Short mmCIF file of C-alpha atoms in Angstrom, two decimals:
data_model
loop_
_atom_site.label_atom_id
_atom_site.label_comp_id
_atom_site.label_asym_id
_atom_site.label_seq_id
_atom_site.Cartn_x
_atom_site.Cartn_y
_atom_site.Cartn_z
CA MET A 96 -54.69 92.24 29.29
CA GLN A 97 -57.58 89.81 29.81
CA LYS A 98 -56.84 87.13 32.43
CA ILE A 99 -56.49 83.63 30.98
CA ASN A 100 -58.77 80.95 32.29
CA LYS A 101 -56.64 78.05 33.36
CA ASN A 102 -59.49 75.55 33.02
CA VAL A 103 -59.87 76.52 29.34
CA VAL A 104 -56.21 76.11 28.74
CA LEU A 105 -56.22 72.61 30.45
CA ALA A 106 -59.14 71.56 28.39
CA LEU A 107 -57.52 72.69 25.13
CA LEU A 108 -54.40 70.96 26.03
CA SER A 109 -56.20 67.72 26.91
CA LEU A 110 -58.27 67.79 23.69
CA THR A 111 -54.97 68.40 21.67
CA SER A 112 -53.35 65.45 23.32
CA LEU A 113 -56.36 63.25 22.69
CA VAL A 114 -56.56 64.18 19.01
CA PHE A 115 -52.81 63.53 18.60
CA LEU A 116 -53.09 60.09 20.31
CA LEU A 117 -56.03 59.11 18.14
CA PHE A 118 -54.05 60.17 15.07
CA GLN A 119 -51.12 58.03 16.22
CA LEU A 120 -53.42 54.96 16.77
CA TYR A 121 -54.94 55.52 13.35
CA TYR A 122 -51.53 55.86 11.64
CA TYR A 123 -50.23 52.74 13.41
CA LYS A 124 -53.22 50.64 12.59
CA PHE A 125 -53.85 51.65 8.99
CA TYR A 126 -50.32 52.29 7.73
CA LEU A 127 -47.66 50.72 9.80
CA SER A 128 -49.68 47.52 10.46
CA GLN A 129 -50.22 46.98 6.83
CA LYS A 130 -46.53 47.44 6.20
CA ASN A 131 -45.09 45.44 8.99
CA GLY A 132 -47.95 42.98 9.63
CA ALA A 133 -48.17 43.97 13.43
CA VAL A 134 -51.92 44.36 13.77
CA PHE A 135 -54.80 43.28 11.58
CA SER A 136 -58.46 44.01 11.63
CA LYS A 137 -60.59 41.07 12.67
CA VAL A 138 -61.59 38.42 10.23
CA ARG A 139 -65.33 37.52 10.30
CA GLY A 140 -66.33 35.64 13.40
CA SER A 141 -63.01 35.56 15.16
CA GLN A 142 -62.84 36.09 18.78
CA SER A 143 -59.65 38.23 19.11
CA GLY A 144 -57.14 40.26 17.11
CA GLN A 145 -54.60 37.46 17.68
CA ASP A 146 -56.98 35.00 16.04
CA SER A 147 -57.32 37.36 13.16
CA THR A 148 -53.46 37.82 12.84
CA ARG A 149 -53.10 34.12 12.15
CA TRP A 150 -55.74 34.27 9.31
CA HIS A 151 -54.22 37.38 7.74
CA VAL A 152 -50.70 35.83 7.80
CA VAL A 153 -51.94 32.82 6.16
CA ARG A 154 -53.86 34.78 3.57
CA LYS A 155 -50.77 36.99 2.74
CA PHE A 156 -48.64 33.93 2.48
CA LEU A 157 -51.03 32.28 0.03
CA GLY A 158 -51.10 35.41 -1.97
CA LEU A 159 -47.26 35.48 -2.02
CA ILE A 160 -46.85 31.99 -3.26
CA SER A 161 -49.80 32.36 -5.76
CA SER A 162 -48.14 35.49 -7.29
CA HIS A 163 -45.11 33.21 -8.02
CA ASN A 164 -47.14 30.24 -9.23
CA ILE A 165 -45.84 27.96 -6.50
CA PRO A 166 -48.26 24.99 -5.77
CA VAL A 167 -48.27 24.31 -1.97
CA TYR A 168 -50.61 22.19 0.06
CA LEU A 169 -51.69 22.34 3.72
CA ILE A 170 -50.11 19.59 6.00
CA ASP A 171 -50.60 21.32 9.36
CA PRO A 172 -51.62 18.49 11.75
CA LEU A 173 -53.75 20.74 13.98
CA ILE A 174 -55.71 22.36 11.23
CA LEU A 175 -56.08 19.12 9.20
CA GLY A 176 -57.40 17.48 12.46
CA LEU A 177 -60.14 20.09 12.63
CA VAL A 178 -60.88 19.91 8.88
CA ASP A 179 -61.04 16.08 8.97
CA LYS A 180 -64.07 16.44 11.34
CA ASP A 181 -65.91 18.52 8.82
CA ILE A 182 -64.42 17.07 5.62
CA GLU A 183 -67.75 16.06 4.06
CA GLN A 184 -69.31 19.51 4.54
CA ILE A 185 -66.06 21.17 3.34
CA ARG A 186 -66.11 19.03 0.15
CA SER A 187 -69.76 19.76 -0.59
CA SER A 188 -69.65 23.47 0.17
CA PRO A 189 -67.71 25.73 -2.28
CA ASP A 190 -67.62 28.47 0.32
CA GLY A 191 -66.58 26.44 3.34
CA PRO A 192 -68.71 25.07 6.07
CA SER A 193 -69.04 27.99 8.50
CA PRO A 194 -69.17 31.76 8.43
CA GLU A 195 -66.86 31.85 11.32
CA CYS A 196 -63.05 31.71 11.27
CA LYS A 197 -62.79 28.15 12.65
CA TYR A 198 -59.62 26.62 11.26
CA PHE A 199 -56.96 29.27 10.43
CA CYS A 200 -57.89 31.20 13.59
CA ALA A 201 -57.15 28.21 15.84
CA PRO A 202 -54.55 28.97 18.46
CA ARG A 203 -50.99 27.87 17.28
CA ASP A 204 -47.50 29.32 16.64
CA PHE A 205 -47.14 28.00 13.01
CA THR A 206 -49.15 26.97 10.03
CA THR A 207 -47.42 24.25 8.02
CA PHE A 208 -47.52 23.83 4.23
CA ALA A 209 -45.71 21.40 1.90
CA LEU A 210 -43.86 22.15 -1.33
CA LEU A 211 -42.72 19.61 -3.91
CA ASP A 212 -39.24 20.48 -4.89
CA LYS A 213 -39.64 19.66 -8.60
CA THR A 214 -42.48 22.22 -8.90
CA TRP A 215 -40.42 25.29 -8.01
CA LYS A 216 -36.75 26.46 -8.57
CA HIS A 217 -36.96 30.34 -8.52
CA GLU A 218 -36.07 31.51 -4.98
CA VAL A 219 -34.78 35.05 -5.35
CA GLY A 220 -37.92 36.68 -6.69
CA LEU A 221 -40.03 35.08 -3.96
CA PHE A 222 -37.88 36.20 -1.13
CA ARG A 223 -37.75 39.80 -2.47
CA THR A 224 -41.48 39.87 -2.68
CA ALA A 225 -41.87 38.36 0.78
CA GLU A 226 -39.72 41.08 2.23
CA LYS A 227 -41.70 43.83 0.53
CA MET A 228 -44.93 42.32 2.12
CA GLY A 229 -43.24 42.50 5.58
CA PHE A 230 -42.12 38.84 5.96
CA GLN A 231 -38.96 37.83 7.52
CA TRP A 232 -37.67 34.53 6.26
CA LEU A 233 -35.13 31.78 7.00
CA LYS A 234 -33.84 29.06 4.64
CA ILE A 235 -32.52 25.75 6.13
CA ILE A 236 -30.36 23.69 3.91
CA ASN A 237 -28.56 20.27 4.44
CA LYS A 238 -26.93 17.48 2.65
CA ASP A 239 -28.81 15.66 -0.23
CA PRO A 240 -28.99 11.95 0.79
CA ARG A 241 -30.20 10.90 -2.64
CA LEU A 242 -26.71 11.45 -3.91
CA ASP A 243 -25.10 9.18 -1.32
CA GLY A 244 -23.88 5.83 -2.32
CA MET A 245 -21.17 3.17 -1.99
CA ASP A 246 -18.91 5.09 -4.49
CA ASP A 247 -19.80 8.69 -3.52
CA LEU A 248 -20.55 10.60 -0.31
CA SER A 249 -21.94 13.72 -1.76
CA GLY A 250 -21.65 17.03 0.17
CA ILE A 251 -24.18 18.84 -2.03
CA GLU A 252 -26.69 20.70 0.08
CA ILE A 253 -30.36 21.29 -0.90
CA PRO A 254 -33.18 23.45 0.73
CA LEU A 255 -35.20 21.48 3.26
CA HIS A 256 -37.22 23.94 5.10
CA TYR A 257 -38.34 27.58 4.83
CA ILE A 258 -39.74 29.70 7.68
CA PHE A 259 -41.73 32.95 6.82
CA LYS A 260 -42.55 35.16 9.82
CA LEU A 261 -44.94 38.03 9.99
CA ALA A 262 -46.13 39.64 13.23
CA SER A 263 -46.61 36.99 15.76
CA HIS A 264 -47.16 34.01 13.48
CA ALA A 265 -45.07 31.95 11.15
CA ILE A 266 -45.44 29.84 8.10
CA HIS A 267 -43.34 26.71 8.05
CA LEU A 268 -42.86 25.41 4.49
CA VAL A 269 -41.56 21.91 4.27
CA VAL A 270 -39.85 20.78 1.03
CA PHE A 271 -40.59 17.32 -0.15
CA TYR A 272 -38.44 15.44 -2.55
CA GLU A 273 -39.26 12.33 -4.62
CA ARG A 274 -37.03 9.36 -3.94
CA SER A 275 -36.20 6.38 -6.10
CA GLY A 276 -38.65 4.15 -4.23
CA ASN A 277 -41.50 6.30 -5.65
CA TYR A 278 -42.28 8.06 -2.44
CA LEU A 279 -41.85 11.60 -0.89
CA TRP A 280 -39.25 12.49 1.71
CA HIS A 281 -38.42 15.52 3.74
CA GLY A 282 -35.25 16.13 5.68
CA PRO A 283 -34.60 17.20 9.27
CA LEU A 284 -34.47 20.75 10.34
CA ARG A 285 -30.95 21.40 11.68
CA LEU A 286 -29.91 24.97 12.18
CA LYS A 287 -26.43 26.04 11.16
CA GLN A 288 -24.21 27.67 13.78
CA HIS A 289 -24.78 31.26 12.58
CA MET A 290 -28.52 30.95 12.51
CA ASP A 291 -30.82 32.78 14.96
CA ARG A 292 -32.26 30.04 17.35
CA LYS A 293 -34.75 32.47 18.64
CA PHE A 294 -36.29 33.40 15.17
CA VAL A 295 -39.22 31.13 15.97
CA PRO A 296 -39.82 28.44 18.69
CA PHE A 297 -38.32 25.65 16.61
CA ARG A 298 -39.11 22.98 19.13
CA LYS A 299 -42.79 23.36 18.48
CA LEU A 300 -42.53 22.54 14.83
CA HIS A 301 -44.54 19.36 13.81
CA PHE A 302 -42.07 18.60 11.02
CA GLY A 303 -38.28 18.60 11.19
CA ARG A 304 -37.41 16.74 14.40
CA TYR A 305 -36.39 13.87 11.98
CA PRO A 306 -36.64 12.97 8.36
CA GLY A 307 -39.95 11.66 7.18
CA ALA A 308 -41.29 9.48 4.34
CA TYR A 309 -44.79 9.71 2.75
CA GLU A 310 -46.84 8.38 -0.03
CA LYS A 311 -47.64 10.76 -2.79
CA PRO A 312 -50.88 12.34 -1.77
CA GLU A 313 -53.92 13.07 -3.89
CA LEU A 314 -54.87 16.66 -3.38
CA LEU A 315 -58.23 18.52 -3.12
CA LEU A 316 -58.70 22.19 -3.66
CA VAL A 317 -61.17 23.45 -0.97
CA SER A 318 -62.34 26.62 0.65
CA ILE A 319 -61.44 27.02 4.31
CA ASP A 320 -62.23 30.28 6.23
CA ASP A 321 -62.69 32.02 2.91
CA LEU A 322 -59.30 30.91 1.68
CA LYS A 323 -58.70 28.58 -1.21
CA VAL A 324 -56.18 25.97 -0.29
CA GLN A 325 -55.07 22.47 -1.35
CA ILE A 326 -55.23 19.78 1.27
CA PRO A 327 -54.58 15.94 1.11
CA LYS A 328 -57.84 14.41 -0.21
CA ASN A 329 -57.96 12.03 2.78
CA PRO A 330 -56.83 14.01 5.74
CA SER A 331 -57.24 11.23 8.29
CA SER A 332 -54.96 9.00 6.27
CA PHE A 333 -52.34 11.67 6.00
CA LEU A 334 -52.40 12.37 9.76
CA GLU A 335 -51.86 8.71 10.31
CA GLU A 336 -48.78 8.86 8.12
CA VAL A 337 -47.54 11.81 10.00
CA SER A 338 -47.47 9.88 13.32
CA HIS A 339 -45.47 6.98 11.70
CA SER A 340 -43.23 8.83 9.21
CA ARG A 341 -39.76 8.72 10.80
CA PHE A 342 -37.23 7.88 8.17
CA LEU A 343 -33.66 6.27 8.65
CA GLU A 344 -31.09 6.58 5.89
CA CYS A 345 -28.80 3.71 5.05
CA ARG A 346 -25.36 4.04 6.74
CA TYR A 347 -23.20 4.34 3.69
CA ARG A 348 -20.13 5.55 5.50
CA GLU A 349 -20.26 2.52 7.89
CA ALA A 350 -20.94 0.26 4.87
CA ARG A 351 -17.86 1.60 3.05
CA ALA A 352 -15.78 0.94 6.13
CA PHE A 353 -17.23 -2.58 6.30
CA PHE A 354 -16.26 -3.46 2.72
CA GLN A 355 -12.71 -2.19 3.22
CA LEU A 356 -12.38 -4.79 5.81
CA TYR A 357 -14.50 -7.49 4.08
CA PRO A 358 -14.47 -6.93 0.19
CA ASP A 359 -17.82 -7.43 -1.35
CA ASP A 360 -18.65 -10.59 -3.21
CA ALA A 361 -18.82 -9.51 -6.84
CA SER A 362 -19.25 -13.08 -8.25
CA LEU A 363 -21.81 -13.88 -10.88
CA ASP A 364 -23.70 -16.09 -8.32
CA ALA A 365 -23.80 -13.21 -5.84
CA VAL A 366 -24.99 -10.64 -8.45
CA GLU A 367 -27.60 -13.09 -9.52
CA PHE A 368 -28.85 -13.75 -6.07
CA ARG A 369 -29.05 -10.12 -5.25
CA LYS A 370 -31.02 -9.42 -8.38
CA LYS A 371 -33.57 -12.25 -7.42
CA ALA A 372 -33.70 -11.24 -3.81
CA LYS A 373 -34.61 -7.51 -4.92
CA SER A 374 -37.26 -8.79 -7.22
CA LEU A 375 -38.72 -11.09 -4.41
CA LEU A 376 -38.73 -8.35 -1.89
CA HIS A 377 -40.54 -5.98 -4.31
CA LEU A 378 -43.20 -8.68 -4.99
CA ALA A 379 -43.58 -9.39 -1.22
CA ALA A 380 -43.95 -5.67 -0.51
CA LEU A 381 -46.54 -5.18 -3.16
CA THR A 382 -48.50 -8.23 -1.95
CA LEU A 383 -48.49 -7.28 1.71
CA ASN A 384 -49.10 -3.59 1.02
CA ASN A 385 -52.17 -4.57 -1.05
CA LEU A 386 -53.43 -6.50 1.98
CA GLY A 387 -52.72 -3.56 4.28
CA VAL A 388 -50.33 -5.70 6.32
CA LYS A 389 -47.42 -3.85 7.94
CA PHE A 390 -44.07 -5.54 7.76
CA TRP A 391 -40.41 -4.81 8.20
CA LEU A 392 -36.95 -6.18 7.27
CA SER A 393 -35.97 -8.87 9.72
CA SER A 394 -33.17 -11.24 10.54
CA GLY A 395 -30.41 -11.44 7.74
CA THR A 396 -32.18 -8.91 5.47
CA CYS A 397 -32.25 -6.37 8.21
CA LEU A 398 -28.57 -7.04 9.00
CA GLY A 399 -27.71 -6.49 5.36
CA TRP A 400 -29.38 -3.15 5.20
CA TYR A 401 -27.93 -2.02 8.45
CA ARG A 402 -24.35 -3.29 8.06
CA GLN A 403 -23.66 -3.09 4.36
CA CYS A 404 -26.61 -1.24 2.63
CA ASN A 405 -27.26 -4.32 0.49
CA VAL A 406 -28.49 -7.82 0.40
CA ILE A 407 -26.14 -10.38 2.04
CA PRO A 408 -25.20 -12.64 -0.89
CA HIS A 409 -24.67 -15.70 1.02
CA SER A 410 -27.96 -15.52 3.02
CA LYS A 411 -30.04 -17.30 0.22
CA ASP A 412 -33.40 -15.89 1.42
CA VAL A 413 -35.42 -12.77 2.19
CA ASP A 414 -36.59 -12.34 5.80
CA LEU A 415 -39.61 -10.20 6.83
CA GLY A 416 -41.21 -9.62 10.22
CA VAL A 417 -45.04 -9.02 10.85
CA PHE A 418 -46.71 -8.42 14.15
CA ILE A 419 -49.19 -11.21 14.87
CA ARG A 420 -51.95 -8.61 15.46
CA ASP A 421 -51.60 -7.76 11.68
CA TYR A 422 -51.94 -11.38 10.54
CA LYS A 423 -54.72 -11.96 7.89
CA ALA A 424 -55.88 -15.31 6.58
CA ASP A 425 -55.60 -13.93 3.04
CA ILE A 426 -51.76 -13.79 3.25
CA ILE A 427 -51.18 -17.37 1.93
CA PRO A 428 -53.76 -17.16 -0.93
CA ALA A 429 -52.36 -13.69 -1.88
CA PHE A 430 -48.80 -14.94 -2.20
CA GLN A 431 -49.86 -18.07 -4.07
CA LYS A 432 -51.87 -15.81 -6.49
CA ALA A 433 -48.65 -13.72 -6.98
CA GLY A 434 -46.78 -16.84 -8.00
CA LEU A 435 -45.13 -17.76 -4.79
CA PRO A 436 -46.29 -21.17 -3.57
CA LEU A 437 -46.16 -21.99 0.11
CA LYS A 438 -43.06 -24.02 1.05
CA HIS A 439 -43.84 -24.56 4.75
CA LYS A 440 -46.10 -23.37 7.49
CA PHE A 441 -44.95 -23.77 11.06
CA GLY A 442 -46.81 -23.00 14.27
CA LYS A 443 -50.23 -21.47 14.49
CA VAL A 444 -51.65 -17.95 14.90
CA GLU A 445 -51.57 -18.28 18.67
CA ASP A 446 -47.99 -19.46 18.92
CA SER A 447 -44.88 -19.29 16.89
CA LEU A 448 -46.38 -18.84 13.39
CA GLU A 449 -43.83 -18.79 10.50
CA LEU A 450 -44.51 -18.94 6.81
CA SER A 451 -42.11 -19.59 3.95
CA PHE A 452 -42.70 -19.12 0.30
CA GLN A 453 -40.71 -20.35 -2.66
CA GLY A 454 -39.31 -17.69 -5.03
CA ASP A 455 -37.25 -18.26 -8.22
CA ASP A 456 -34.82 -21.09 -7.98
CA ASP A 457 -33.56 -21.61 -4.46
CA VAL A 458 -34.38 -18.09 -3.13
CA LYS A 459 -37.19 -18.20 -0.54
CA LEU A 460 -39.19 -15.70 1.42
CA ASP A 461 -39.52 -16.17 5.18
CA ILE A 462 -42.17 -14.32 7.16
CA PHE A 463 -41.77 -14.49 10.85
CA PHE A 464 -44.70 -13.34 13.12
CA PHE A 465 -43.83 -11.46 16.26
CA TYR A 466 -45.72 -11.64 19.63
CA GLU A 467 -45.73 -8.79 22.18
CA GLU A 468 -45.18 -9.28 25.83
CA ASP A 469 -44.98 -6.72 28.65
CA ASP A 470 -41.26 -6.22 28.31
CA HIS A 471 -40.22 -7.83 25.14
CA ILE A 472 -41.21 -9.07 21.71
CA TRP A 473 -40.44 -12.56 20.39
CA ASN A 474 -40.84 -14.84 17.31
CA GLY A 475 -40.82 -18.52 17.21
CA GLY A 476 -39.10 -21.29 15.30
CA THR A 477 -39.98 -24.95 14.75
CA GLN A 478 -37.83 -27.98 13.96
CA ALA A 479 -39.86 -30.05 11.58
CA LYS A 480 -38.21 -33.49 12.20
CA SER A 481 -38.47 -33.25 16.06
CA GLY A 482 -41.23 -30.87 16.76
CA LYS A 483 -38.98 -28.79 18.93
CA LYS A 484 -40.01 -25.14 19.55
CA PHE A 485 -37.57 -22.15 19.87
CA LYS A 486 -38.10 -18.60 20.80
CA TYR A 487 -36.09 -15.51 19.81
CA LEU A 488 -36.36 -12.54 22.15
CA PHE A 489 -35.94 -8.99 21.19
CA PRO A 490 -36.33 -5.68 23.16
CA LYS A 491 -39.39 -3.73 22.30
CA PHE A 492 -38.98 -1.58 19.24
CA THR A 493 -40.87 0.76 16.99
CA LEU A 494 -40.93 1.02 13.19
CA CYS A 495 -39.22 3.48 10.93
CA TRP A 496 -39.18 3.89 7.14
CA THR A 497 -36.04 3.42 5.03
CA GLU A 498 -35.12 2.86 1.41
CA PHE A 499 -33.71 -0.44 0.51
CA VAL A 500 -32.99 -1.82 -2.97
CA GLU A 501 -35.17 1.12 -4.41
CA LEU A 502 -38.05 0.30 -2.11
CA LYS A 503 -39.61 2.15 0.77
CA VAL A 504 -39.83 -0.38 3.65
CA HIS A 505 -39.96 -0.52 7.41
CA VAL A 506 -37.04 -1.38 9.69
CA PRO A 507 -36.92 -1.35 13.50
CA CYS A 508 -36.06 2.25 14.59
CA GLU A 509 -33.86 0.77 17.25
CA THR A 510 -31.97 -1.09 14.56
CA ARG A 511 -28.74 -1.63 16.49
CA GLN A 512 -30.47 -3.17 19.56
CA TYR A 513 -32.54 -5.31 17.18
CA VAL A 514 -29.55 -6.60 15.25
CA GLU A 515 -27.40 -7.11 18.42
CA ALA A 516 -30.30 -9.14 20.07
CA ASN A 517 -30.25 -11.49 17.08
CA TYR A 518 -26.57 -11.61 16.15
CA GLY A 519 -24.68 -10.47 19.30
CA PRO A 520 -21.93 -7.86 19.75
CA ASP A 521 -19.89 -9.23 16.86
CA TRP A 522 -22.64 -8.52 14.30
CA LYS A 523 -20.15 -6.59 12.11
CA VAL A 524 -18.19 -9.70 11.38
CA PRO A 525 -19.55 -11.85 8.54
CA VAL A 526 -20.56 -15.32 9.39
CA LYS A 527 -21.26 -17.78 6.52
CA THR A 528 -22.06 -20.81 8.77
CA TRP A 529 -25.23 -20.22 10.67
CA ASP A 530 -27.54 -22.65 12.58
CA TRP A 531 -30.85 -21.01 13.35
CA LYS A 532 -31.31 -23.21 16.36
CA SER A 533 -28.08 -22.36 18.19
CA SER A 534 -26.30 -19.42 16.58
CA PRO A 535 -28.58 -16.54 17.43
CA SER A 536 -27.72 -14.75 20.66
CA ASN A 537 -31.38 -14.44 21.64
CA VAL A 538 -32.58 -18.04 21.05
CA GLN A 539 -34.31 -20.04 23.79
CA TYR A 540 -35.60 -23.56 23.84
CA ASN A 541 -39.41 -23.33 24.05
CA GLY A 542 -40.56 -26.96 24.51
CA VAL A 543 -41.99 -29.44 22.00
CA TRP A 544 -45.20 -29.33 20.01
CA PRO A 545 -47.69 -32.17 21.12
CA VAL A 546 -47.59 -34.99 18.66
CA ASP A 547 -51.38 -34.75 18.05
CA GLU A 548 -50.87 -31.12 16.76
CA TRP A 549 -48.03 -31.91 14.27
CA ASP A 550 -50.35 -32.10 11.23
CA ASP A 551 -51.54 -28.60 12.03
CA VAL A 552 -48.31 -26.82 13.22
CA ILE A 553 -45.73 -28.62 10.95
CA GLN A 554 -46.80 -28.35 7.34
CA ILE A 555 -44.27 -28.88 4.55
CA TYR A 556 -45.12 -28.62 0.85
#
């Protein structure tokens, strides 16, 4: 029997192993990867397979929602920030601005899209298709705040967020709902106890740490990295909204407890005043919003929202706050044009400015201007007959959105501290006798206006 050459055998074995290994790689890349989304071929111009994976996951997701006629739009802050830099080029070029994968290949763990709730109701078919395409998914539901009210604390839950995961990338789909104040709202992302907290790195999500409120965006269909997608027509404005979108719900449970102790005033006078106050607040919001002046509910109006989710009927006015940096000389003419004559003007832009406008009958609108110091914020008051000045000190605060009398308005995010500064620890107890010079917990005497300035700083009409 002829002697077997060991070198030949080793060479044949090595060749066989190599062929088998190549076959495995081919099988994994062109079969399993297509099924499970593990590896993708590179998109044009990308630097790595990981970059390519992000693009392919987005492409698959857009194909998924398109097959179910679900209109979504891109709200991812990172990608919109990149898009905004090239927005004119993107708008003018139907095929996108660059042959490279510049936007959807950018390093990130998620890509975020928005869905309007009223445009889609069919879940089951979508999830089945998603699973066939290799997606894992997670649905986050929570209580519907739109059904809350003084007479009902609804426990009905609605979908707020969806997560679609494929390979090493995930799509975060945020569900937006229309609220009665004619704006869009999304809820917080709160996982139920049984949910997998390692499904994705939830802490890195841009949306969901807290509820958010937004204006209804005008959308634009564009091509980005060879993918057709809708984006906000003005990305920079939307990104500005994102950074100041936090929303606070009215505290109906606490308001119900308050009215059990102090029954609401349901007299005809109270109902009529609330109706006029609501109308005045809507007109004031429209006027200031048209001027681009940011404002918030202040003083008694803020207390009414926080304590009882309504206008305090014995307050007899509507109170708003404005940072002095946002003051515009057009404010007075704009309110006069809206049919609200100036009742008085106290102080000056540099110090203790306060404006009051006359609404219907005896209902007036007070606008207090706030001044920022290193460690506090304050607004001023002036006694007309004596020229005495007063100062009201508040801890520093930021602004959040809320809904009040069917209107999307700002309130201090740190509402309790704001209210307690003004009304003290007993703010929950109604007080019908109030002296603006001595009753507030945060009032300080601030000197007297020089007599030669009275004509400028004390103007009564």
